[in-house]
């Protein structure tokens, strides 16, 4: 089956010589988390279909049913106008290097212009070979701790899928901060919340009983959401103490 | 051991009631890929230390050795100035919602100002409970396919770690919208402030006399600065009315 006709609006994710079926299934799940369902598989080590892949893919099994299997990379990307090769290691190939974010932004742009995009993921152990990478238009380098680059196949797929979804357009604007403010820390808020809860409990506020738990959650949620300063917290403690004194004066 | 002294420059990732040791180990690996090594664990189901966690963490085992275990969430985040709660589902708690990118940008900003930040991750099955989330200052919502949100614990940790690493490049603060929130308007805040002022006056809070005026201004300033919803305002009126009823019961 030809996936390019049915899903022209998203990139194809191409697993190159994947080894464990479980990892193929996990990759399918990772893709589908971000609405990606065009999987291509080049020369899977254990053949195809693969029952271990199906077992792992639960909920995303349709991606495996629809996956297109190729004998070699060249035919798997034959229809692509632009091919990205993902890698965690540095390569000495002269080739443009994109961050995942920049790569998926470019993919979204090209796809909106009607061009087909493929993203390559290498085998679990060694990643893509230089011969594979040489067929790509650009490298995508995932920024990881140089002392510990241990992304597995599904995790690499996950990050690219995540960036694909982000490239679909999230709009965030400016935040306002209050510089130099002496904010209450979490334990101070916790203490305040507990103080209110105890006093209000004594005062009979949490009524009827079956609503008490959710009333307490709502109240606690309010305290932790409000941007309270240390001074605010002291004031609020003070108001509560004063109400108690007032009560005790009778 | 107190991790806050040794690593003040990165956020703490807090696993709340994690179940499988394997998932704790996988979370450690995910963190260390992005240079994060401050793990805290609240009430791990299978106790601590956990051999399955160690087996899975290979290469990132040091994070488990250094992990700090707490009995409850409140003590795990007691030193935090700001707490993010990660969630894939929508919650009906009124709380700012950040994208992972905006959250880690804000975390980087706050940490650069010397404030401590914690990020909460819920148990594998059900995620964080509303009671946990009510202790957080903000929610981080991971944008996933609404038809298939199947991120596991380590994958959620991975995405947050990835955004943390990305935030190291440039620190940008971004805004957070609380869409659809029914904010109290100015007259409702005014009414609330007046209600507090009257009741506290009766209770003898504004004392000594020569400080009364500035105490009133400070209190009013607090009410007008806080981002209160209509529901918050009703709750606060209610707490005050209940204290009065309590007093009047004698």
Short mmCIF file of C-alpha atoms in Angstrom, two decimals:
data_model
loop_
_atom_site.label_atom_id
_atom_site.label_comp_id
_atom_site.label_asym_id
_atom_site.label_seq_id
_atom_site.Cartn_x
_atom_site.Cartn_y
_atom_site.Cartn_z
CA UNK A 1 0.00 0.00 0.00
CA UNK A 2 1.13 3.51 -0.74
CA UNK A 3 0.97 5.69 2.37
CA UNK A 4 1.96 8.83 0.54
CA UNK A 5 -1.41 9.17 -1.11
CA UNK A 6 -3.40 8.82 2.08
CA UNK A 7 -1.34 10.99 4.42
CA UNK A 8 0.46 13.66 2.49
CA UNK A 9 0.23 16.20 5.33
CA UNK A 10 2.67 14.60 7.77
CA UNK A 11 6.23 13.29 7.50
CA UNK A 12 7.01 9.60 7.14
CA UNK A 13 9.09 8.17 9.98
CA UNK A 14 11.45 5.56 8.58
CA UNK A 15 12.91 2.88 10.87
CA UNK A 16 16.12 1.71 9.24
CA UNK A 17 17.06 -1.94 9.92
CA UNK A 18 15.33 -2.07 13.32
CA UNK A 19 16.25 -5.08 15.45
CA UNK A 20 13.80 -5.85 18.25
CA UNK A 21 10.10 -6.07 17.43
CA UNK A 22 9.38 -4.52 20.82
CA UNK A 23 11.19 -1.39 19.76
CA UNK A 24 9.19 -1.12 16.56
CA UNK A 25 6.00 -1.39 18.59
CA UNK A 26 7.21 1.20 21.07
CA UNK A 27 8.13 3.51 18.19
CA UNK A 28 4.60 3.16 16.82
CA UNK A 29 3.17 4.17 20.20
CA UNK A 30 5.56 7.11 20.43
CA UNK A 31 4.52 8.32 16.96
CA UNK A 32 0.81 8.01 17.56
CA UNK A 33 1.11 10.08 20.74
CA UNK A 34 1.77 12.97 18.40
CA UNK A 35 -0.69 12.07 15.67
CA UNK A 36 1.93 10.60 13.35
CA UNK A 37 0.89 7.39 11.61
CA UNK A 38 3.09 7.05 8.52
CA UNK A 39 5.67 4.43 9.45
CA UNK A 40 8.08 2.90 6.98
CA UNK A 41 10.43 0.08 7.83
CA UNK A 42 13.62 -0.81 5.99
CA UNK A 43 14.87 -4.40 6.21
CA UNK A 44 13.65 -5.30 9.70
CA UNK A 45 16.06 -7.85 11.20
CA UNK A 46 13.36 -10.29 12.29
CA UNK A 47 11.14 -10.03 9.21
CA UNK A 48 7.63 -8.71 8.92
CA UNK A 49 5.00 -8.87 10.31
CA UNK A 50 6.49 -9.19 13.77
CA UNK A 51 4.29 -10.45 16.64
CA UNK A 52 6.48 -8.78 19.29
CA UNK A 53 5.96 -5.45 17.59
CA UNK A 54 2.20 -5.97 17.57
CA UNK A 55 2.16 -6.96 21.25
CA UNK A 56 4.07 -3.82 22.24
CA UNK A 57 2.11 -1.43 20.03
CA UNK A 58 -1.19 -1.86 21.84
CA UNK A 59 -3.46 1.00 20.88
CA UNK A 60 -1.18 1.96 18.00
CA UNK A 61 -1.37 -1.37 16.18
CA UNK A 62 -2.96 0.27 13.16
CA UNK A 63 0.37 1.99 12.42
CA UNK A 64 1.98 -1.43 12.07
CA UNK A 65 -0.84 -2.70 9.84
CA UNK A 66 -0.33 0.32 7.62
CA UNK A 67 3.47 0.34 7.78
CA UNK A 68 5.21 -0.09 4.46
CA UNK A 69 8.27 -2.35 4.40
CA UNK A 70 11.16 -1.78 2.00
CA UNK A 71 14.25 -3.80 1.17
CA UNK A 72 16.56 -0.83 1.14
CA UNK A 73 16.71 2.77 2.22
CA UNK A 74 16.87 4.20 -1.28
CA UNK A 75 13.46 2.81 -2.17
CA UNK A 76 11.99 3.78 1.21
CA UNK A 77 12.73 7.45 0.61
CA UNK A 78 12.35 7.45 -3.14
CA UNK A 79 9.32 9.74 -3.08
CA UNK A 80 10.68 12.16 -0.48
CA UNK A 81 11.68 15.66 -1.43
CA UNK A 82 13.70 16.05 1.76
CA UNK A 83 15.19 13.45 4.11
CA UNK A 84 16.37 14.09 7.67
CA UNK A 85 18.71 11.59 9.37
CA UNK A 86 18.54 11.55 13.18
CA UNK A 87 21.71 10.97 15.15
CA UNK A 88 22.98 11.43 18.67
CA UNK A 89 26.66 11.16 17.77
CA UNK A 90 28.58 13.74 15.81
CA UNK A 91 29.33 12.72 12.27
CA UNK A 92 32.17 13.93 10.12
CA UNK A 93 29.94 14.18 7.10
CA UNK A 94 29.58 17.61 5.63
CA UNK A 95 25.87 18.09 5.85
CA UNK A 96 23.55 20.67 7.39
CA UNK A 97 22.79 19.90 11.03
CA UNK A 98 19.39 20.82 12.48
CA UNK A 99 18.07 20.78 16.00
CA UNK A 100 14.91 18.65 16.32
CA UNK A 101 12.89 21.85 16.62
CA UNK A 102 14.39 23.47 13.53
CA UNK A 103 14.08 20.21 11.59
CA UNK A 104 10.38 19.80 12.32
CA UNK A 105 9.73 23.48 11.66
CA UNK A 106 11.36 23.04 8.26
CA UNK A 107 9.43 19.80 7.70
CA UNK A 108 6.15 21.57 8.47
CA UNK A 109 7.07 24.35 6.08
CA UNK A 110 7.98 21.97 3.26
CA UNK A 111 4.90 19.83 3.78
CA UNK A 112 2.70 22.91 3.66
CA UNK A 113 4.24 23.55 0.24
CA UNK A 114 3.26 20.07 -0.89
CA UNK A 115 6.73 18.51 -0.56
CA UNK A 116 7.17 15.06 0.97
CA UNK A 117 9.42 14.68 4.00
CA UNK A 118 10.97 11.58 5.58
CA UNK A 119 12.82 11.23 8.89
CA UNK A 120 15.28 8.36 9.35
CA UNK A 121 15.94 6.50 12.60
CA UNK A 122 18.82 4.05 12.84
CA UNK A 123 19.07 0.56 14.32
CA UNK A 124 19.07 0.33 18.11
CA UNK A 125 22.73 -0.45 18.72
CA UNK A 126 24.76 1.63 16.37
CA UNK A 127 22.40 4.14 14.84
CA UNK A 128 22.50 5.09 11.19
CA UNK A 129 25.60 4.25 9.20
CA UNK A 130 27.40 6.90 7.24
CA UNK A 131 26.11 5.27 4.07
CA UNK A 132 22.54 5.86 5.26
CA UNK A 133 23.29 9.40 6.28
CA UNK A 134 24.85 10.15 2.96
CA UNK A 135 21.39 9.68 1.41
CA UNK A 136 19.85 12.30 3.65
CA UNK A 137 19.62 16.00 2.93
CA UNK A 138 20.33 16.99 6.50
CA UNK A 139 21.20 15.63 9.92
CA UNK A 140 19.06 16.12 13.00
CA UNK A 141 21.21 16.17 16.10
CA UNK A 142 19.41 15.56 19.38
CA UNK A 143 21.05 17.63 22.14
CA UNK A 144 21.99 15.16 24.87
CA UNK A 145 24.46 15.04 27.74
CA UNK A 146 27.78 14.27 25.99
CA UNK A 147 28.69 12.07 28.95
CA UNK A 148 25.51 10.00 28.65
CA UNK A 149 23.74 9.76 25.29
CA UNK A 150 21.48 6.78 25.78
CA UNK A 151 18.28 7.55 23.91
CA UNK A 152 16.62 4.43 22.66
CA UNK A 153 14.81 4.16 19.34
CA UNK A 154 11.35 4.93 20.70
CA UNK A 155 12.68 7.87 22.71
CA UNK A 156 14.33 9.37 19.66
CA UNK A 157 11.07 8.90 17.74
CA UNK A 158 9.21 10.44 20.68
CA UNK A 159 11.31 13.61 20.66
CA UNK A 160 10.92 14.08 16.93
CA UNK A 161 7.18 13.45 17.15
CA UNK A 162 6.95 15.95 19.99
CA UNK A 163 8.73 18.58 17.91
CA UNK A 164 6.46 17.80 14.98
CA UNK A 165 3.42 18.48 17.14
CA UNK A 166 5.02 21.67 18.46
CA UNK A 167 5.67 22.82 14.90
CA UNK A 168 1.94 22.64 14.24
CA UNK A 169 1.63 25.98 15.93
CA UNK A 170 1.70 26.79 19.58
CA UNK A 171 1.21 30.41 20.44
CA UNK A 172 2.64 31.66 23.68
CA UNK A 173 3.18 35.27 24.60
CA UNK A 174 4.94 37.30 27.23
CA UNK A 175 4.75 36.80 30.93
CA UNK A 176 4.81 39.45 33.58
CA UNK A 177 7.12 39.05 36.53
CA UNK A 178 7.41 41.03 39.73
CA UNK A 179 11.12 41.62 40.11
CA UNK A 180 12.73 41.52 43.53
CA UNK A 181 9.69 40.11 45.27
CA UNK A 182 10.20 38.02 48.36
CA UNK A 183 7.99 35.09 47.39
CA UNK A 184 6.79 32.58 49.92
CA UNK A 185 8.31 29.19 49.35
CA UNK A 186 6.39 25.97 49.12
CA UNK A 187 6.68 25.02 52.77
CA UNK A 188 5.34 28.42 53.81
CA UNK A 189 2.34 28.02 51.54
CA UNK A 190 1.84 24.53 52.87
CA UNK A 191 1.89 25.82 56.41
CA UNK A 192 -0.62 28.53 55.55
CA UNK A 193 -2.92 26.05 53.83
CA UNK A 194 -2.78 23.76 56.83
CA UNK A 195 -3.46 26.63 59.22
CA UNK A 196 -6.58 27.62 57.28
CA UNK A 197 -7.72 24.05 56.98
CA UNK A 198 -7.42 23.44 60.72
CA UNK A 199 -9.12 26.63 61.80
CA UNK A 200 -11.90 26.33 59.25
CA UNK A 201 -12.40 22.74 60.27
CA UNK A 202 -12.85 23.84 63.87
CA UNK A 203 -15.23 26.54 62.72
CA UNK A 204 -17.37 23.98 60.86
CA UNK A 205 -16.61 25.28 57.37
CA UNK A 206 -16.20 21.91 55.67
CA UNK A 207 -19.84 20.95 55.50
CA UNK A 208 -21.62 18.80 54.42
CA UNK A 209 -19.25 15.91 55.16
CA UNK A 210 -19.36 14.39 51.69
CA UNK A 211 -18.11 17.65 50.21
CA UNK A 212 -15.37 18.21 52.77
CA UNK A 213 -12.60 16.50 50.81
CA UNK A 214 -13.21 18.40 47.59
CA UNK A 215 -13.63 21.67 49.48
CA UNK A 216 -10.22 21.10 51.05
CA UNK A 217 -8.63 20.31 47.68
CA UNK A 218 -10.12 23.45 46.16
CA UNK A 219 -8.92 25.60 49.00
CA UNK A 220 -5.42 24.14 48.91
CA UNK A 221 -5.39 24.56 45.16
CA UNK A 222 -6.23 28.22 45.57
CA UNK A 223 -3.39 28.84 48.02
CA UNK A 224 -0.79 27.14 45.90
CA UNK A 225 -1.95 28.91 42.75
CA UNK A 226 -1.85 32.42 44.18
CA UNK A 227 1.46 34.29 43.87
CA UNK A 228 1.78 35.00 47.58
CA UNK A 229 4.69 36.88 49.07
CA UNK A 230 6.09 36.17 52.51
CA UNK A 231 4.33 39.31 53.72
CA UNK A 232 1.00 38.10 52.31
CA UNK A 233 1.43 34.81 54.10
CA UNK A 234 2.13 36.55 57.39
CA UNK A 235 -0.89 38.78 56.91
CA UNK A 236 -3.15 35.83 56.19
CA UNK A 237 -1.87 33.94 59.23
CA UNK A 238 -2.50 37.08 61.24
CA UNK A 239 -6.09 37.49 60.06
CA UNK A 240 -6.82 33.92 61.02
CA UNK A 241 -5.22 34.23 64.46
CA UNK A 242 -7.18 37.38 65.06
CA UNK A 243 -10.49 35.74 64.22
CA UNK A 244 -9.66 33.02 66.74
CA UNK A 245 -8.80 35.57 69.43
CA UNK A 246 -12.04 37.38 68.69
CA UNK A 247 -13.97 34.13 69.06
CA UNK A 248 -12.17 33.31 72.31
CA UNK A 249 -13.00 36.67 73.81
CA UNK A 250 -16.59 35.42 73.56
CA UNK B 1 21.50 13.76 52.20
CA UNK B 2 20.46 17.18 51.09
CA UNK B 3 20.58 17.48 47.33
CA UNK B 4 19.59 21.11 47.36
CA UNK B 5 22.95 22.22 48.60
CA UNK B 6 24.96 20.33 46.03
CA UNK B 7 22.92 21.02 42.91
CA UNK B 8 21.10 24.29 43.20
CA UNK B 9 21.41 25.08 39.50
CA UNK B 10 18.95 22.50 38.15
CA UNK B 11 15.38 21.54 39.01
CA UNK B 12 14.56 18.54 41.17
CA UNK B 13 12.48 15.89 39.38
CA UNK B 14 10.11 14.34 41.90
CA UNK B 15 8.61 10.90 41.19
CA UNK B 16 5.40 10.71 43.20
CA UNK B 17 4.44 7.20 44.39
CA UNK B 18 6.18 5.40 41.51
CA UNK B 19 5.23 1.74 41.16
CA UNK B 20 7.67 -0.35 39.11
CA UNK B 21 11.37 -0.17 39.93
CA UNK B 22 12.10 -0.52 36.20
CA UNK B 23 10.31 2.75 35.57
CA UNK B 24 12.31 4.54 38.23
CA UNK B 25 15.50 3.28 36.60
CA UNK B 26 14.30 4.32 33.15
CA UNK B 27 13.40 7.76 34.51
CA UNK B 28 16.94 8.09 35.89
CA UNK B 29 18.37 7.30 32.46
CA UNK B 30 16.01 9.77 30.80
CA UNK B 31 17.07 12.50 33.23
CA UNK B 32 20.77 11.89 32.88
CA UNK B 33 20.51 12.16 29.08
CA UNK B 34 19.87 15.83 29.71
CA UNK B 35 22.30 16.38 32.54
CA UNK B 36 19.67 16.27 35.28
CA UNK B 37 20.68 14.34 38.39
CA UNK B 38 18.48 15.59 41.22
CA UNK B 39 15.88 12.87 41.70
CA UNK B 40 13.44 12.78 44.59
CA UNK B 41 11.07 9.93 45.24
CA UNK B 42 7.88 10.09 47.27
CA UNK B 43 6.61 6.86 48.84
CA UNK B 44 7.84 4.35 46.23
CA UNK B 45 5.39 1.44 46.17
CA UNK B 46 8.06 -1.26 46.46
CA UNK B 47 10.27 0.45 49.02
CA UNK B 48 13.79 1.74 48.61
CA UNK B 49 16.44 0.89 47.53
CA UNK B 50 14.95 -1.11 44.67
CA UNK B 51 17.13 -3.65 42.80
CA UNK B 52 14.93 -3.49 39.66
CA UNK B 53 15.50 0.24 39.48
CA UNK B 54 19.26 -0.24 39.75
CA UNK B 55 19.27 -2.92 37.05
CA UNK B 56 17.41 -0.67 34.63
CA UNK B 57 19.37 2.49 35.37
CA UNK B 58 22.66 1.18 34.03
CA UNK B 59 24.96 4.13 33.46
CA UNK B 60 22.70 6.41 35.47
CA UNK B 61 22.84 4.43 38.73
CA UNK B 62 24.46 7.33 40.55
CA UNK B 63 21.15 9.21 40.33
CA UNK B 64 19.50 6.43 42.31
CA UNK B 65 22.30 6.40 44.89
CA UNK B 66 21.83 10.13 45.32
CA UNK B 67 18.02 10.10 45.16
CA UNK B 68 16.28 11.42 48.26
CA UNK B 69 13.21 9.50 49.41
CA UNK B 70 10.32 11.18 51.23
CA UNK B 71 7.23 9.87 52.96
CA UNK B 72 4.95 12.50 51.50
CA UNK B 73 4.82 15.08 48.79
CA UNK B 74 4.69 18.06 51.12
CA UNK B 75 8.09 17.28 52.59
CA UNK B 76 9.56 16.46 49.17
CA UNK B 77 8.83 19.94 47.86
CA UNK B 78 9.15 21.86 51.12
CA UNK B 79 12.19 23.82 49.95
CA UNK B 80 10.82 24.62 46.50
CA UNK B 81 9.84 28.14 45.58
CA UNK B 82 7.88 26.86 42.60
CA UNK B 83 6.40 23.45 41.87
CA UNK B 84 5.25 22.22 38.46
CA UNK B 85 2.90 19.22 38.19
CA UNK B 86 3.06 17.31 34.90
CA UNK B 87 -0.14 15.88 33.51
CA UNK B 88 -1.45 14.56 30.23
CA UNK B 89 -5.13 14.80 31.15
CA UNK B 90 -7.04 18.02 31.57
CA UNK B 91 -7.82 18.86 35.16
CA UNK B 92 -10.60 21.03 36.43
CA UNK B 93 -8.34 22.73 38.95
CA UNK B 94 -7.88 26.42 38.37
CA UNK B 95 -4.14 26.71 37.96
CA UNK B 96 -1.83 28.17 35.33
CA UNK B 97 -1.08 25.68 32.56
CA UNK B 98 2.33 25.74 30.90
CA UNK B 99 3.64 23.93 27.88
CA UNK B 100 6.78 21.89 28.67
CA UNK B 101 8.82 24.51 26.84
CA UNK B 102 7.34 27.45 28.72
CA UNK B 103 7.62 25.57 32.01
CA UNK B 104 11.30 24.79 31.63
CA UNK B 105 12.00 28.31 30.39
CA UNK B 106 10.35 29.63 33.53
CA UNK B 107 12.25 27.10 35.64
CA UNK B 108 15.53 28.24 34.11
CA UNK B 109 14.62 31.83 34.76
CA UNK B 110 13.69 31.21 38.40
CA UNK B 111 16.74 29.06 39.05
CA UNK B 112 18.96 31.79 37.61
CA UNK B 113 17.40 34.05 40.26
CA UNK B 114 18.31 31.58 43.00
CA UNK B 115 14.85 30.11 43.45
CA UNK B 116 14.37 26.36 43.82
CA UNK B 117 12.16 24.51 41.38
CA UNK B 118 10.60 21.05 41.53
CA UNK B 119 8.78 19.11 38.80
CA UNK B 120 6.30 16.41 39.82
CA UNK B 121 5.63 13.19 37.91
CA UNK B 122 2.73 10.97 38.92
CA UNK B 123 2.47 7.21 39.34
CA UNK B 124 2.46 5.14 36.16
CA UNK B 125 -1.22 4.18 35.99
CA UNK B 126 -3.23 7.15 37.00
CA UNK B 127 -0.85 10.09 37.11
CA UNK B 128 -0.95 12.71 39.82
CA UNK B 129 -4.04 12.99 41.95
CA UNK B 130 -5.84 16.28 42.34
CA UNK B 131 -4.61 16.43 45.91
CA UNK B 132 -1.01 16.32 44.60
CA UNK B 133 -1.72 18.91 41.94
CA UNK B 134 -3.34 21.22 44.46
CA UNK B 135 0.10 21.57 46.07
CA UNK B 136 1.70 22.73 42.82
CA UNK B 137 1.95 26.29 41.58
CA UNK B 138 1.30 25.36 37.98
CA UNK B 139 0.45 22.48 35.69
CA UNK B 140 2.61 21.36 32.78
CA UNK B 141 0.44 19.89 30.08
CA UNK B 142 2.24 17.76 27.51
CA UNK B 143 0.62 18.25 24.11
CA UNK B 144 -0.34 14.78 22.92
CA UNK B 145 -2.81 13.29 20.49
CA UNK B 146 -6.12 13.50 22.39
CA UNK B 147 -7.07 10.14 20.89
CA UNK B 148 -3.90 8.46 22.17
CA UNK B 149 -2.13 9.89 25.20
CA UNK B 150 0.10 7.01 26.25
CA UNK B 151 3.30 8.59 27.50
CA UNK B 152 4.94 6.44 30.14
CA UNK B 153 6.75 7.82 33.16
CA UNK B 154 10.23 7.79 31.61
CA UNK B 155 8.92 9.38 28.41
CA UNK B 156 7.29 12.19 30.33
CA UNK B 157 10.55 12.68 32.25
CA UNK B 158 12.41 12.58 28.93
CA UNK B 159 10.35 15.36 27.38
CA UNK B 160 10.73 17.60 30.41
CA UNK B 161 14.48 16.92 30.52
CA UNK B 162 14.74 17.69 26.83
CA UNK B 163 12.97 21.01 27.33
CA UNK B 164 15.22 21.73 30.29
CA UNK B 165 18.26 21.27 28.10
CA UNK B 166 16.73 23.42 25.40
CA UNK B 167 16.04 26.14 27.94
CA UNK B 168 19.74 26.33 28.75
CA UNK B 169 20.28 28.05 25.43
CA UNK B 170 18.22 31.12 25.95
CA UNK B 171 16.14 32.02 28.91
CA UNK B 172 12.87 33.42 27.70
CA UNK B 173 9.84 33.95 29.82
CA UNK B 174 6.58 33.16 28.22
CA UNK B 175 3.07 33.70 29.16
CA UNK B 176 0.60 31.27 30.36
CA UNK B 177 -3.02 31.56 29.65
CA UNK B 178 -5.66 30.13 31.87
CA UNK B 179 -8.19 29.80 29.14
CA UNK B 180 -11.84 30.03 30.07
CA UNK B 181 -11.15 31.13 33.61
CA UNK B 182 -13.88 33.12 35.22
CA UNK B 183 -11.83 35.88 36.81
CA UNK B 184 -13.31 38.06 39.50
CA UNK B 185 -13.76 41.59 38.32
CA UNK B 186 -12.67 44.70 40.11
CA UNK B 187 -15.93 45.30 41.96
CA UNK B 188 -15.96 41.75 43.26
CA UNK B 189 -12.42 42.17 44.55
CA UNK B 190 -13.43 45.48 46.08
CA UNK B 191 -16.39 43.86 47.79
CA UNK B 192 -14.17 41.08 49.12
CA UNK B 193 -11.59 43.56 50.41
CA UNK B 194 -14.32 45.55 52.15
CA UNK B 195 -15.81 42.41 53.67
CA UNK B 196 -12.42 41.41 55.13
CA UNK B 197 -11.73 44.91 56.34
CA UNK B 198 -15.06 45.18 58.16
CA UNK B 199 -14.88 41.78 59.81
CA UNK B 200 -11.23 42.16 60.78
CA UNK B 201 -11.99 45.59 62.16
CA UNK B 202 -14.71 44.11 64.35
CA UNK B 203 -12.30 41.38 65.41
CA UNK B 204 -9.69 43.97 66.47
CA UNK B 205 -7.12 43.12 63.80
CA UNK B 206 -6.12 46.69 62.91
CA UNK B 207 -4.07 47.46 65.97
CA UNK B 208 -2.33 49.62 67.14
CA UNK B 209 -4.42 52.51 65.86
CA UNK B 210 -1.59 54.44 64.23
CA UNK B 211 -0.80 51.42 62.02
CA UNK B 212 -4.39 50.69 61.08
CA UNK B 213 -4.42 52.75 57.90
CA UNK B 214 -1.28 51.19 56.42
CA UNK B 215 -2.41 47.71 57.43
CA UNK B 216 -5.62 48.28 55.52
CA UNK B 217 -3.76 49.47 52.45
CA UNK B 218 -1.46 46.47 52.52
CA UNK B 219 -4.35 44.09 52.82
CA UNK B 220 -6.26 45.74 50.02
CA UNK B 221 -3.17 45.75 47.87
CA UNK B 222 -2.81 42.03 48.38
CA UNK B 223 -6.37 41.30 47.32
CA UNK B 224 -6.08 43.40 44.21
CA UNK B 225 -2.77 41.89 43.20
CA UNK B 226 -3.82 38.25 43.49
CA UNK B 227 -5.31 36.63 40.39
CA UNK B 228 -8.54 35.57 42.07
CA UNK B 229 -11.33 33.78 40.28
CA UNK B 230 -15.01 34.25 41.08
CA UNK B 231 -14.91 30.87 42.83
CA UNK B 232 -11.93 31.98 44.95
CA UNK B 233 -13.78 35.10 45.96
CA UNK B 234 -16.86 33.11 46.97
CA UNK B 235 -14.67 30.72 48.95
CA UNK B 236 -12.97 33.58 50.77
CA UNK B 237 -16.30 35.24 51.58
CA UNK B 238 -17.46 31.86 52.83
CA UNK B 239 -14.48 31.34 55.13
CA UNK B 240 -15.08 34.73 56.67
CA UNK B 241 -18.80 34.19 57.16
CA UNK B 242 -18.06 30.85 58.76
CA UNK B 243 -15.62 32.39 61.24
CA UNK B 244 -18.33 34.89 62.20
CA UNK B 245 -20.90 32.12 62.66
CA UNK B 246 -18.41 30.21 64.78
CA UNK B 247 -17.87 33.28 66.94
CA UNK B 248 -21.58 33.86 67.27
CA UNK B 249 -22.20 30.30 68.40
CA UNK B 250 -20.10 31.37 71.38
#
